[in-house]
PDB file of C-alpha atoms in Angstrom:
ATOM      1  CA  MET A1436       0.000   0.000   0.000  1.00 38.00           C
ATOM      2  CA  ASN A1437       1.117   3.559  -0.672  1.00 50.00           C
ATOM      3  CA  LYS A1438       2.375   5.211   2.520  1.00 75.00           C
ATOM      4  CA  THR A1439       2.910   8.595   0.850  1.00 88.00           C
ATOM      5  CA  PRO A1440       0.729  11.133   2.660  1.00 96.00           C
ATOM      6  CA  SER A1441      -2.110  12.681   0.681  1.00 97.00           C
ATOM      7  CA  ILE A1442      -3.680  16.039   1.484  1.00 98.00           C
ATOM      8  CA  ARG A1443      -7.237  17.164   0.811  1.00 98.00           C
ATOM      9  CA  ARG A1444      -9.599  19.958   1.835  1.00 98.00           C
ATOM     10  CA  TYR A1445     -11.723  19.535   4.921  1.00 98.00           C
ATOM     11  CA  THR A1446     -15.482  19.322   4.272  1.00 98.00           C
ATOM     12  CA  PRO A1447     -18.387  19.469   6.754  1.00 97.00           C
ATOM     13  CA  ASP A1448     -18.823  15.720   6.258  1.00 98.00           C
ATOM     14  CA  ASP A1449     -15.458  15.314   8.012  1.00 98.00           C
ATOM     15  CA  ALA A1450     -16.591  17.064  11.206  1.00 98.00           C
ATOM     16  CA  GLU A1451     -17.200  13.956  13.299  1.00 98.00           C
ATOM     17  CA  ALA A1452     -13.923  12.315  12.253  1.00 99.00           C
ATOM     18  CA  TRP A1453     -12.069  15.620  12.701  1.00 99.00           C
ATOM     19  CA  ASN A1454     -13.318  16.094  16.253  1.00 99.00           C
ATOM     20  CA  ALA A1455     -12.630  12.473  17.190  1.00 99.00           C
ATOM     21  CA  PHE A1456      -9.060  12.768  15.900  1.00 99.00           C
ATOM     22  CA  VAL A1457      -8.481  16.004  17.835  1.00 99.00           C
ATOM     23  CA  ALA A1458      -9.784  14.420  21.043  1.00 98.00           C
ATOM     24  CA  ALA A1459      -7.403  11.458  20.697  1.00 98.00           C
ATOM     25  CA  SER A1460      -4.443  13.442  19.363  1.00 98.00           C
ATOM     26  CA  GLY A1461      -1.098  14.071  20.991  1.00 97.00           C
ATOM     27  CA  ASN A1462      -1.265  17.855  20.735  1.00 98.00           C
ATOM     28  CA  GLY A1463      -4.743  19.094  19.833  1.00 98.00           C
ATOM     29  CA  THR A1464      -7.012  20.996  22.220  1.00 98.00           C
ATOM     30  CA  PHE A1465     -10.701  21.834  22.199  1.00 98.00           C
ATOM     31  CA  LEU A1466      -9.799  25.070  20.382  1.00 98.00           C
ATOM     32  CA  HIS A1467      -9.269  22.811  17.340  1.00 98.00           C
ATOM     33  CA  ASP A1468     -12.709  21.213  17.653  1.00 98.00           C
ATOM     34  CA  ARG A1469     -14.954  22.328  14.802  1.00 98.00           C
ATOM     35  CA  GLY A1470     -17.509  23.537  17.341  1.00 98.00           C
ATOM     36  CA  PHE A1471     -14.982  26.054  18.622  1.00 98.00           C
ATOM     37  CA  MET A1472     -13.322  26.919  15.312  1.00 96.00           C
ATOM     38  CA  GLU A1473     -16.583  27.716  13.584  1.00 94.00           C
ATOM     39  CA  TYR A1474     -18.075  30.120  16.125  1.00 93.00           C
ATOM     40  CA  HIS A1475     -16.573  32.937  14.039  1.00 87.00           C
ATOM     41  CA  ALA A1476     -16.723  31.212  10.655  1.00 86.00           C
ATOM     42  CA  ASP A1477     -18.128  34.361   9.049  1.00 88.00           C
ATOM     43  CA  ARG A1478     -14.807  36.158   9.616  1.00 89.00           C
ATOM     44  CA  PHE A1479     -12.523  33.606   7.978  1.00 94.00           C
ATOM     45  CA  THR A1480     -12.470  31.625   4.747  1.00 96.00           C
ATOM     46  CA  ASP A1481     -11.880  28.121   6.020  1.00 97.00           C
ATOM     47  CA  HIS A1482      -9.221  26.136   4.207  1.00 98.00           C
ATOM     48  CA  SER A1483      -8.519  23.406   6.737  1.00 98.00           C
ATOM     49  CA  LEU A1484      -6.719  20.319   5.485  1.00 99.00           C
ATOM     50  CA  VAL A1485      -6.907  16.607   6.206  1.00 99.00           C
ATOM     51  CA  VAL A1486      -3.750  14.499   5.853  1.00 99.00           C
ATOM     52  CA  GLU A1487      -4.175  10.793   5.179  1.00 98.00           C
ATOM     53  CA  ALA A1488      -1.861   7.831   4.695  1.00 95.00           C
ATOM     54  CA  GLU A1489      -3.166   4.480   3.529  1.00 92.00           C
ATOM     55  CA  GLY A1490      -6.665   5.930   3.777  1.00 92.00           C
ATOM     56  CA  VAL A1491      -6.319   6.788   7.466  1.00 96.00           C
ATOM     57  CA  ILE A1492      -6.182  10.296   8.946  1.00 98.00           C
ATOM     58  CA  VAL A1493      -2.699  10.963  10.337  1.00 98.00           C
ATOM     59  CA  ALA A1494      -2.826  14.745  10.761  1.00 99.00           C
ATOM     60  CA  LEU A1495      -5.122  17.753  10.541  1.00 99.00           C
ATOM     61  CA  LEU A1496      -4.308  21.369   9.729  1.00 99.00           C
ATOM     62  CA  PRO A1497      -6.811  23.994  10.930  1.00 98.00           C
ATOM     63  CA  ALA A1498      -6.342  26.852   8.485  1.00 98.00           C
ATOM     64  CA  ASN A1499      -7.924  29.761   6.670  1.00 98.00           C
ATOM     65  CA  ARG A1500      -7.221  31.335   3.305  1.00 98.00           C
ATOM     66  CA  ASP A1501      -6.247  34.989   3.020  1.00 97.00           C
ATOM     67  CA  GLY A1502      -5.585  35.642  -0.653  1.00 98.00           C
ATOM     68  CA  CYS A1503      -2.461  33.720  -1.635  1.00 98.00           C
ATOM     69  CA  VAL A1504      -1.551  33.083   2.014  1.00 99.00           C
ATOM     70  CA  LEU A1505      -2.627  30.076   4.073  1.00 99.00           C
ATOM     71  CA  LYS A1506      -2.791  30.837   7.802  1.00 98.00           C
ATOM     72  CA  SER A1507      -2.884  28.214  10.515  1.00 97.00           C
ATOM     73  CA  HIS A1508      -4.860  29.792  11.963  1.00 95.00           C
ATOM     74  CA  GLY A1509      -5.890  33.451  11.678  1.00 93.00           C
ATOM     75  CA  GLY A1510      -8.659  33.086  14.238  1.00 93.00           C
ATOM     76  CA  LEU A1511      -6.877  30.943  16.838  1.00 94.00           C
ATOM     77  CA  THR A1512      -4.079  31.616  19.307  1.00 94.00           C
ATOM     78  CA  TYR A1513      -2.295  28.646  17.782  1.00 97.00           C
ATOM     79  CA  GLY A1514      -3.001  26.384  14.829  1.00 96.00           C
ATOM     80  CA  GLY A1515      -0.432  23.927  13.574  1.00 97.00           C
ATOM     81  CA  LEU A1516      -0.593  20.317  12.521  1.00 99.00           C
ATOM     82  CA  ILE A1517      -2.571  18.160  14.915  1.00 99.00           C
ATOM     83  CA  THR A1518      -1.062  14.701  15.086  1.00 98.00           C
ATOM     84  CA  GLY A1519      -1.665  11.360  16.733  1.00 94.00           C
ATOM     85  CA  PRO A1520       0.617  10.004  19.459  1.00 92.00           C
ATOM     86  CA  SER A1521       2.305   7.648  16.972  1.00 93.00           C
ATOM     87  CA  MET A1522       3.418  10.402  14.566  1.00 97.00           C
ATOM     88  CA  SER A1523       7.058   9.900  13.534  1.00 97.00           C
ATOM     89  CA  ALA A1524       9.609  12.498  12.545  1.00 98.00           C
ATOM     90  CA  ALA A1525      10.116  10.803   9.170  1.00 98.00           C
ATOM     91  CA  LEU A1526       6.415  10.862   8.329  1.00 98.00           C
ATOM     92  CA  MET A1527       6.190  14.524   9.331  1.00 98.00           C
ATOM     93  CA  VAL A1528       9.019  15.409   6.954  1.00 98.00           C
ATOM     94  CA  ASP A1529       7.048  13.692   4.181  1.00 98.00           C
ATOM     95  CA  ILE A1530       3.860  15.507   5.227  1.00 98.00           C
ATOM     96  CA  ILE A1531       5.513  18.928   5.068  1.00 98.00           C
ATOM     97  CA  ALA A1532       6.935  18.139   1.622  1.00 98.00           C
ATOM     98  CA  ALA A1533       3.499  17.014   0.418  1.00 98.00           C
ATOM     99  CA  LEU A1534       1.925  20.091   1.991  1.00 98.00           C
ATOM    100  CA  ARG A1535       4.168  22.405  -0.004  1.00 98.00           C
ATOM    101  CA  GLU A1536       3.242  20.689  -3.264  1.00 97.00           C
ATOM    102  CA  ALA A1537      -0.475  20.742  -2.439  1.00 98.00           C
ATOM    103  CA  LEU A1538      -0.466  24.418  -1.496  1.00 98.00           C
ATOM    104  CA  ILE A1539       1.456  25.478  -4.589  1.00 98.00           C
ATOM    105  CA  ALA A1540      -1.011  23.512  -6.731  1.00 97.00           C
ATOM    106  CA  GLU A1541      -3.853  25.507  -5.145  1.00 97.00           C
ATOM    107  CA  GLY A1542      -2.202  28.846  -5.828  1.00 97.00           C
ATOM    108  CA  PHE A1543      -0.752  29.598  -2.402  1.00 98.00           C
ATOM    109  CA  GLU A1544       2.537  31.452  -2.143  1.00 98.00           C
ATOM    110  CA  ARG A1545       3.057  31.518   1.597  1.00 98.00           C
ATOM    111  CA  LEU A1546       2.173  29.657   4.791  1.00 99.00           C
ATOM    112  CA  ILE A1547       1.909  31.395   8.169  1.00 99.00           C
ATOM    113  CA  TYR A1548       2.132  28.724  10.833  1.00 99.00           C
ATOM    114  CA  LYS A1549       1.397  29.215  14.539  1.00 98.00           C
ATOM    115  CA  ALA A1550       2.907  26.173  16.220  1.00 99.00           C
ATOM    116  CA  ILE A1551       1.077  24.583  19.135  1.00 99.00           C
ATOM    117  CA  PRO A1552       3.086  25.517  22.263  1.00 99.00           C
ATOM    118  CA  HIS A1553       4.626  22.513  23.990  1.00 98.00           C
ATOM    119  CA  ILE A1554       2.651  23.057  27.195  1.00 99.00           C
ATOM    120  CA  PHE A1555      -0.496  21.954  25.339  1.00 98.00           C
ATOM    121  CA  HIS A1556       1.081  18.702  24.108  1.00 98.00           C
ATOM    122  CA  ARG A1557       0.033  15.447  25.716  1.00 96.00           C
ATOM    123  CA  TYR A1558       3.036  13.854  24.032  1.00 94.00           C
ATOM    124  CA  PRO A1559       6.143  15.601  22.659  1.00 96.00           C
ATOM    125  CA  ALA A1560       5.108  16.741  19.182  1.00 97.00           C
ATOM    126  CA  GLU A1561       7.553  19.293  17.789  1.00 98.00           C
ATOM    127  CA  GLN A1562       8.500  17.360  14.675  1.00 98.00           C
ATOM    128  CA  ASP A1563       6.391  19.796  12.659  1.00 99.00           C
ATOM    129  CA  VAL A1564       8.676  22.709  13.557  1.00 99.00           C
ATOM    130  CA  TYR A1565      11.757  20.700  12.635  1.00 99.00           C
ATOM    131  CA  ALA A1566      10.302  19.676   9.277  1.00 98.00           C
ATOM    132  CA  LEU A1567       9.165  23.215   8.445  1.00 98.00           C
ATOM    133  CA  ILE A1568      12.576  24.722   9.158  1.00 98.00           C
ATOM    134  CA  GLN A1569      14.329  21.866   7.383  1.00 97.00           C
ATOM    135  CA  GLN A1570      12.322  22.679   4.261  1.00 96.00           C
ATOM    136  CA  GLY A1571      12.762  26.442   4.310  1.00 97.00           C
ATOM    137  CA  ALA A1572      10.368  28.044   6.798  1.00 98.00           C
ATOM    138  CA  GLN A1573      11.663  30.933   8.896  1.00 98.00           C
ATOM    139  CA  LEU A1574      10.890  31.888  12.467  1.00 98.00           C
ATOM    140  CA  SER A1575       8.928  35.129  12.068  1.00 98.00           C
ATOM    141  CA  GLN A1576       7.416  35.932  15.466  1.00 98.00           C
ATOM    142  CA  VAL A1577       8.046  35.010  19.085  1.00 99.00           C
ATOM    143  CA  ASP A1578       5.610  35.941  21.833  1.00 98.00           C
ATOM    144  CA  LEU A1579       6.319  35.415  25.506  1.00 99.00           C
ATOM    145  CA  SER A1580       3.706  33.728  27.650  1.00 99.00           C
ATOM    146  CA  SER A1581       3.944  32.753  31.317  1.00 99.00           C
ATOM    147  CA  ALA A1582       2.886  29.410  32.770  1.00 98.00           C
ATOM    148  CA  VAL A1583       2.984  27.786  36.184  1.00 98.00           C
ATOM    149  CA  SER A1584       4.461  24.281  36.255  1.00 98.00           C
ATOM    150  CA  LEU A1585       1.967  22.803  38.687  1.00 97.00           C
ATOM    151  CA  GLY A1586       3.620  20.748  41.385  1.00 88.00           C
ATOM    152  CA  HIS A1587       7.037  22.213  40.575  1.00 89.00           C
ATOM    153  CA  ALA A1588       6.423  25.953  40.697  1.00 84.00           C
ATOM    154  CA  PRO A1589       8.140  28.524  42.874  1.00 88.00           C
ATOM    155  CA  LYS A1590       5.920  29.810  45.658  1.00 91.00           C
ATOM    156  CA  MET A1591       3.597  32.694  44.997  1.00 96.00           C
ATOM    157  CA  SER A1592       5.280  35.920  46.036  1.00 97.00           C
ATOM    158  CA  LYS A1593       4.741  37.271  49.530  1.00 98.00           C
ATOM    159  CA  SER A1594       2.584  40.107  48.204  1.00 98.00           C
ATOM    160  CA  LYS A1595       0.328  37.692  46.292  1.00 98.00           C
ATOM    161  CA  ARG A1596      -0.071  35.488  49.359  1.00 98.00           C
ATOM    162  CA  GLN A1597      -0.871  38.567  51.416  1.00 98.00           C
ATOM    163  CA  GLY A1598      -3.413  39.601  48.779  1.00 98.00           C
ATOM    164  CA  ALA A1599      -5.211  36.268  49.090  1.00 98.00           C
ATOM    165  CA  THR A1600      -5.234  36.620  52.880  1.00 98.00           C
ATOM    166  CA  ARG A1601      -6.551  40.176  52.598  1.00 98.00           C
ATOM    167  CA  ALA A1602      -9.366  38.948  50.359  1.00 98.00           C
ATOM    168  CA  ARG A1603     -10.387  36.345  52.939  1.00 98.00           C
ATOM    169  CA  LYS A1604     -10.397  38.981  55.668  1.00 98.00           C
ATOM    170  CA  ALA A1605     -12.622  41.155  53.462  1.00 98.00           C
ATOM    171  CA  GLY A1606     -15.147  38.327  53.412  1.00 98.00           C
ATOM    172  CA  LEU A1607     -14.428  37.081  49.888  1.00 98.00           C
ATOM    173  CA  GLU A1608     -14.684  33.397  49.006  1.00 98.00           C
ATOM    174  CA  PRO A1609     -13.611  31.721  45.751  1.00 99.00           C
ATOM    175  CA  ARG A1610     -16.235  29.673  43.923  1.00 98.00           C
ATOM    176  CA  GLU A1611     -17.274  28.595  40.458  1.00 99.00           C
ATOM    177  CA  SER A1612     -20.011  30.664  38.825  1.00 98.00           C
ATOM    178  CA  ASP A1613     -22.174  30.514  35.724  1.00 98.00           C
ATOM    179  CA  ASP A1614     -22.889  34.259  35.703  1.00 98.00           C
ATOM    180  CA  PHE A1615     -20.926  35.041  32.561  1.00 98.00           C
ATOM    181  CA  ALA A1616     -23.147  38.052  31.844  1.00 98.00           C
ATOM    182  CA  GLY A1617     -22.274  39.650  35.163  1.00 98.00           C
ATOM    183  CA  PHE A1618     -18.579  38.952  34.712  1.00 98.00           C
ATOM    184  CA  TRP A1619     -18.639  40.286  31.130  1.00 98.00           C
ATOM    185  CA  GLU A1620     -19.997  43.570  32.420  1.00 97.00           C
ATOM    186  CA  MET A1621     -17.110  43.747  34.898  1.00 98.00           C
ATOM    187  CA  LEU A1622     -14.544  42.677  32.290  1.00 98.00           C
ATOM    188  CA  THR A1623     -15.769  45.084  29.626  1.00 97.00           C
ATOM    189  CA  ALA A1624     -15.691  48.019  32.034  1.00 96.00           C
ATOM    190  CA  ARG A1625     -12.183  47.166  33.254  1.00 94.00           C
ATOM    191  CA  LEU A1626     -10.743  46.743  29.750  1.00 94.00           C
ATOM    192  CA  SER A1627     -12.405  49.926  28.520  1.00 92.00           C
ATOM    193  CA  ASP A1628     -11.199  52.012  31.452  1.00 89.00           C
ATOM    194  CA  ALA A1629      -7.677  50.605  31.661  1.00 84.00           C
ATOM    195  CA  HIS A1630      -6.802  49.899  28.037  1.00 84.00           C
ATOM    196  CA  ASP A1631      -9.552  51.399  25.837  1.00 86.00           C
ATOM    197  CA  ALA A1632     -10.091  47.834  24.628  1.00 90.00           C
ATOM    198  CA  ALA A1633     -12.784  45.161  24.524  1.00 94.00           C
ATOM    199  CA  PRO A1634     -12.787  41.401  25.216  1.00 95.00           C
ATOM    200  CA  THR A1635     -11.761  39.172  22.313  1.00 93.00           C
ATOM    201  CA  HIS A1636     -15.116  37.399  22.605  1.00 96.00           C
ATOM    202  CA  THR A1637     -18.464  39.133  22.861  1.00 97.00           C
ATOM    203  CA  LEU A1638     -20.902  37.992  25.536  1.00 98.00           C
ATOM    204  CA  ASP A1639     -22.972  36.229  22.869  1.00 97.00           C
ATOM    205  CA  GLU A1640     -19.877  34.404  21.595  1.00 97.00           C
ATOM    206  CA  ILE A1641     -18.676  33.243  25.001  1.00 98.00           C
ATOM    207  CA  THR A1642     -22.229  32.194  25.883  1.00 98.00           C
ATOM    208  CA  LEU A1643     -22.368  30.092  22.718  1.00 98.00           C
ATOM    209  CA  LEU A1644     -18.949  28.549  23.359  1.00 98.00           C
ATOM    210  CA  ARG A1645     -19.783  27.868  26.990  1.00 98.00           C
ATOM    211  CA  ALA A1646     -22.945  26.053  25.883  1.00 98.00           C
ATOM    212  CA  ARG A1647     -20.897  23.942  23.454  1.00 98.00           C
ATOM    213  CA  PHE A1648     -18.052  23.255  25.894  1.00 99.00           C
ATOM    214  CA  PRO A1649     -19.471  23.504  29.433  1.00 98.00           C
ATOM    215  CA  ASP A1650     -16.685  21.381  30.928  1.00 98.00           C
ATOM    216  CA  ARG A1651     -13.936  23.290  29.141  1.00 99.00           C
ATOM    217  CA  ILE A1652     -14.905  26.934  29.671  1.00 99.00           C
ATOM    218  CA  ARG A1653     -15.246  27.809  33.350  1.00 99.00           C
ATOM    219  CA  LEU A1654     -15.705  30.961  35.413  1.00 99.00           C
ATOM    220  CA  TYR A1655     -14.374  31.366  38.946  1.00 99.00           C
ATOM    221  CA  VAL A1656     -15.211  34.394  41.073  1.00 99.00           C
ATOM    222  CA  ALA A1657     -14.319  35.952  44.407  1.00 99.00           C
ATOM    223  CA  ASP A1658     -17.726  36.370  45.986  1.00 98.00           C
ATOM    224  CA  GLY A1659     -18.561  38.793  48.781  1.00 96.00           C
ATOM    225  CA  ALA A1660     -21.593  40.271  50.479  1.00 95.00           C
ATOM    226  CA  ALA A1661     -22.104  42.705  47.597  1.00 92.00           C
ATOM    227  CA  GLY A1662     -21.560  40.082  44.899  1.00 96.00           C
ATOM    228  CA  ALA A1663     -18.552  39.097  42.829  1.00 98.00           C
ATOM    229  CA  GLU A1664     -15.560  41.429  43.163  1.00 98.00           C
ATOM    230  CA  GLY A1665     -13.381  39.593  40.668  1.00 98.00           C
ATOM    231  CA  GLY A1666     -13.439  36.767  38.175  1.00 99.00           C
ATOM    232  CA  VAL A1667     -11.246  34.500  36.069  1.00 99.00           C
ATOM    233  CA  VAL A1668     -12.353  32.638  32.933  1.00 99.00           C
ATOM    234  CA  VAL A1669     -10.301  29.553  32.153  1.00 99.00           C
ATOM    235  CA  PHE A1670     -10.116  27.366  29.080  1.00 99.00           C
ATOM    236  CA  ASP A1671      -9.492  23.814  30.282  1.00 99.00           C
ATOM    237  CA  CYS A1672      -7.320  22.104  27.676  1.00 98.00           C
ATOM    238  CA  GLY A1673      -6.632  18.964  29.700  1.00 97.00           C
ATOM    239  CA  GLY A1674      -3.090  18.821  31.021  1.00 97.00           C
ATOM    240  CA  ALA A1675      -2.819  22.562  30.498  1.00 98.00           C
ATOM    241  CA  VAL A1676      -5.328  25.119  31.718  1.00 99.00           C
ATOM    242  CA  HIS A1677      -5.312  28.563  30.103  1.00 99.00           C
ATOM    243  CA  VAL A1678      -6.407  31.747  31.859  1.00 99.00           C
ATOM    244  CA  GLN A1679      -8.385  33.565  29.170  1.00 98.00           C
ATOM    245  CA  TYR A1680      -9.744  36.552  31.113  1.00 98.00           C
ATOM    246  CA  MET A1681      -9.171  38.196  34.508  1.00 98.00           C
ATOM    247  CA  ALA A1682     -10.990  41.232  35.898  1.00 98.00           C
ATOM    248  CA  THR A1683     -11.999  42.902  39.149  1.00 98.00           C
ATOM    249  CA  THR A1684     -14.194  45.680  40.404  1.00 97.00           C
ATOM    250  CA  ASP A1685     -12.440  48.615  42.052  1.00 96.00           C
ATOM    251  CA  ALA A1686     -13.170  47.086  45.449  1.00 97.00           C
ATOM    252  CA  GLY A1687     -11.922  43.697  44.290  1.00 98.00           C
ATOM    253  CA  ARG A1688      -8.671  45.211  43.140  1.00 97.00           C
ATOM    254  CA  GLN A1689      -8.101  46.713  46.589  1.00 97.00           C
ATOM    255  CA  ASN A1690      -9.157  43.527  48.360  1.00 98.00           C
ATOM    256  CA  GLY A1691      -6.910  41.106  46.427  1.00 98.00           C
ATOM    257  CA  ALA A1692      -9.745  39.273  44.666  1.00 99.00           C
ATOM    258  CA  LEU A1693      -7.594  37.940  41.826  1.00 98.00           C
ATOM    259  CA  ASP A1694      -4.879  36.783  44.220  1.00 99.00           C
ATOM    260  CA  LEU A1695      -7.517  34.743  46.047  1.00 99.00           C
ATOM    261  CA  ILE A1696      -8.955  33.193  42.886  1.00 99.00           C
ATOM    262  CA  VAL A1697      -5.580  32.282  41.393  1.00 99.00           C
ATOM    263  CA  ALA A1698      -4.386  30.794  44.691  1.00 98.00           C
ATOM    264  CA  HIS A1699      -7.587  28.705  44.740  1.00 98.00           C
ATOM    265  CA  LEU A1700      -7.033  27.503  41.167  1.00 98.00           C
ATOM    266  CA  LEU A1701      -3.397  26.593  41.813  1.00 98.00           C
ATOM    267  CA  ALA A1702      -3.847  24.870  45.157  1.00 96.00           C
ATOM    268  CA  GLU A1703      -7.231  23.217  44.754  1.00 97.00           C
ATOM    269  CA  VAL A1704      -9.078  23.255  41.442  1.00 98.00           C
ATOM    270  CA  TYR A1705      -6.214  22.442  39.063  1.00 98.00           C
ATOM    271  CA  ALA A1706      -3.526  21.122  41.396  1.00 97.00           C
ATOM    272  CA  ASP A1707      -3.542  17.780  39.555  1.00 97.00           C
ATOM    273  CA  ARG A1708      -2.823  19.310  36.135  1.00 98.00           C
ATOM    274  CA  VAL A1709       0.544  20.016  34.503  1.00 98.00           C
ATOM    275  CA  TRP A1710       0.396  23.686  33.506  1.00 98.00           C
ATOM    276  CA  LEU A1711      -1.599  26.822  34.278  1.00 98.00           C
ATOM    277  CA  ASN A1712      -0.926  29.307  31.500  1.00 99.00           C
ATOM    278  CA  PHE A1713      -1.537  33.045  31.897  1.00 98.00           C
ATOM    279  CA  GLY A1714      -1.085  34.002  28.235  1.00 97.00           C
ATOM    280  CA  ILE A1715       1.261  36.350  26.442  1.00 98.00           C
ATOM    281  CA  SER A1716       2.682  39.615  27.758  1.00 98.00           C
ATOM    282  CA  THR A1717       3.936  40.894  24.409  1.00 98.00           C
ATOM    283  CA  THR A1718       2.598  43.255  21.749  1.00 96.00           C
ATOM    284  CA  ASP A1719       3.722  44.523  18.345  1.00 97.00           C
ATOM    285  CA  ALA A1720       4.269  41.005  16.978  1.00 96.00           C
ATOM    286  CA  GLY A1721       6.304  40.044  20.013  1.00 97.00           C
ATOM    287  CA  ARG A1722       8.729  42.954  19.863  1.00 98.00           C
ATOM    288  CA  ILE A1723       7.473  44.763  22.975  1.00 98.00           C
ATOM    289  CA  LEU A1724       7.374  43.065  26.372  1.00 98.00           C
ATOM    290  CA  ASN A1725       4.982  44.435  28.972  1.00 97.00           C
ATOM    291  CA  THR A1726       7.391  43.877  31.838  1.00 98.00           C
ATOM    292  CA  GLY A1727       4.873  44.837  34.504  1.00 97.00           C
ATOM    293  CA  LEU A1728       2.326  42.331  33.213  1.00 97.00           C
ATOM    294  CA  ALA A1729       4.952  39.596  32.932  1.00 98.00           C
ATOM    295  CA  ARG A1730       6.109  40.329  36.478  1.00 98.00           C
ATOM    296  CA  GLN A1731       2.567  40.019  37.842  1.00 98.00           C
ATOM    297  CA  LYS A1732       2.338  36.528  36.338  1.00 98.00           C
ATOM    298  CA  GLU A1733       5.781  35.582  37.636  1.00 98.00           C
ATOM    299  CA  MET A1734       4.660  36.575  41.134  1.00 98.00           C
ATOM    300  CA  PHE A1735       2.102  33.761  40.903  1.00 98.00           C
ATOM    301  CA  GLY A1736       4.970  31.336  40.204  1.00 97.00           C
ATOM    302  CA  ALA A1737       4.751  31.429  36.401  1.00 98.00           C
ATOM    303  CA  ARG A1738       7.803  31.311  34.150  1.00 98.00           C
ATOM    304  CA  SER A1739       8.354  32.006  30.461  1.00 98.00           C
ATOM    305  CA  VAL A1740       6.974  29.891  27.615  1.00 98.00           C
ATOM    306  CA  LEU A1741       7.378  30.828  23.956  1.00 99.00           C
ATOM    307  CA  PHE A1742       4.565  31.007  21.409  1.00 99.00           C
ATOM    308  CA  THR A1743       6.231  30.843  17.993  1.00 99.00           C
ATOM    309  CA  GLN A1744       5.106  31.628  14.463  1.00 98.00           C
ATOM    310  CA  TYR A1745       6.747  30.639  11.187  1.00 99.00           C
ATOM    311  CA  ASN A1746       6.657  32.105   7.695  1.00 98.00           C
ATOM    312  CA  TRP A1747       7.197  29.755   4.774  1.00 98.00           C
ATOM    313  CA  ASP A1748       7.708  31.183   1.303  1.00 98.00           C
ATOM    314  CA  LEU A1749       6.510  28.243  -0.772  1.00 97.00           C
ATOM    315  CA  ARG A1750       8.196  29.560  -3.912  1.00 90.00           C
ATOM    316  CA  GLN A1751      11.656  29.136  -2.427  1.00 85.00           C
ATOM    317  CA  THR A1752      13.323  25.788  -1.968  1.00 69.00           C
ATOM    318  CA  SER A1753      15.306  25.010   1.162  1.00 58.00           C
TER     319      SER A1753
END
């Protein structure tokens, strides 16, 4: 039988097989599930790819088309090839070679590739980065995230521990909540006042995603007599848990609400996981580091993790 990988376009008929492969993969997360990817389908021209060998799916590439550029993925924090736990380096080299030929045949000139950060891997799965660079791709962007290695992390700083204690003394208690509407009001106000910005997801979008992934998208709040004074939305990716949003009221900021919630997540809710990721602290395509933001995350015990992006000019040979 022919073991040469073949590449074809994803179709809606593939949805069930796609989602099953992601769930059993070595490096995919629920962000790659079609139910998550397609919540903003109107903003992107989907051009996801299915890689098969001997008639069996061996890899998936979530991607969108932007003119003559294929992006993996323009609407996700990370895209990249999703592979099974048995993926070999040799097969990946063949897949990347076949991918180049397939993309050129479809009129693409360039691939922008956001690799899946290693903290989201269930098995080591960086053979895609090796194969891309081997065949001519260039590192084009590096963002700096911060993650806590659960069970091996430095202690939270004294000031963060004191913040959690202060929150308790103010009568706050950490708990899970389903009041996303209330938290979105708090979050929107905080982002608008502090950064003249808005949440990445609208309330309608996060409500839809929460309904689709109730076990994966969770809200934790610091609750007091007057209601929630702070909240944290997490995306539960299995071994790694990602902090998507954090916000407080003015009172919650003074009372250490976020310190209390994060301490609760680290010590109790997700103590049995591998990573708690706080997200990137960089802007301007990774060139500017918000040192204050990075330091706040480090005070929780987080340390640096790279989110990398690659640019592959398909017209050039390696």
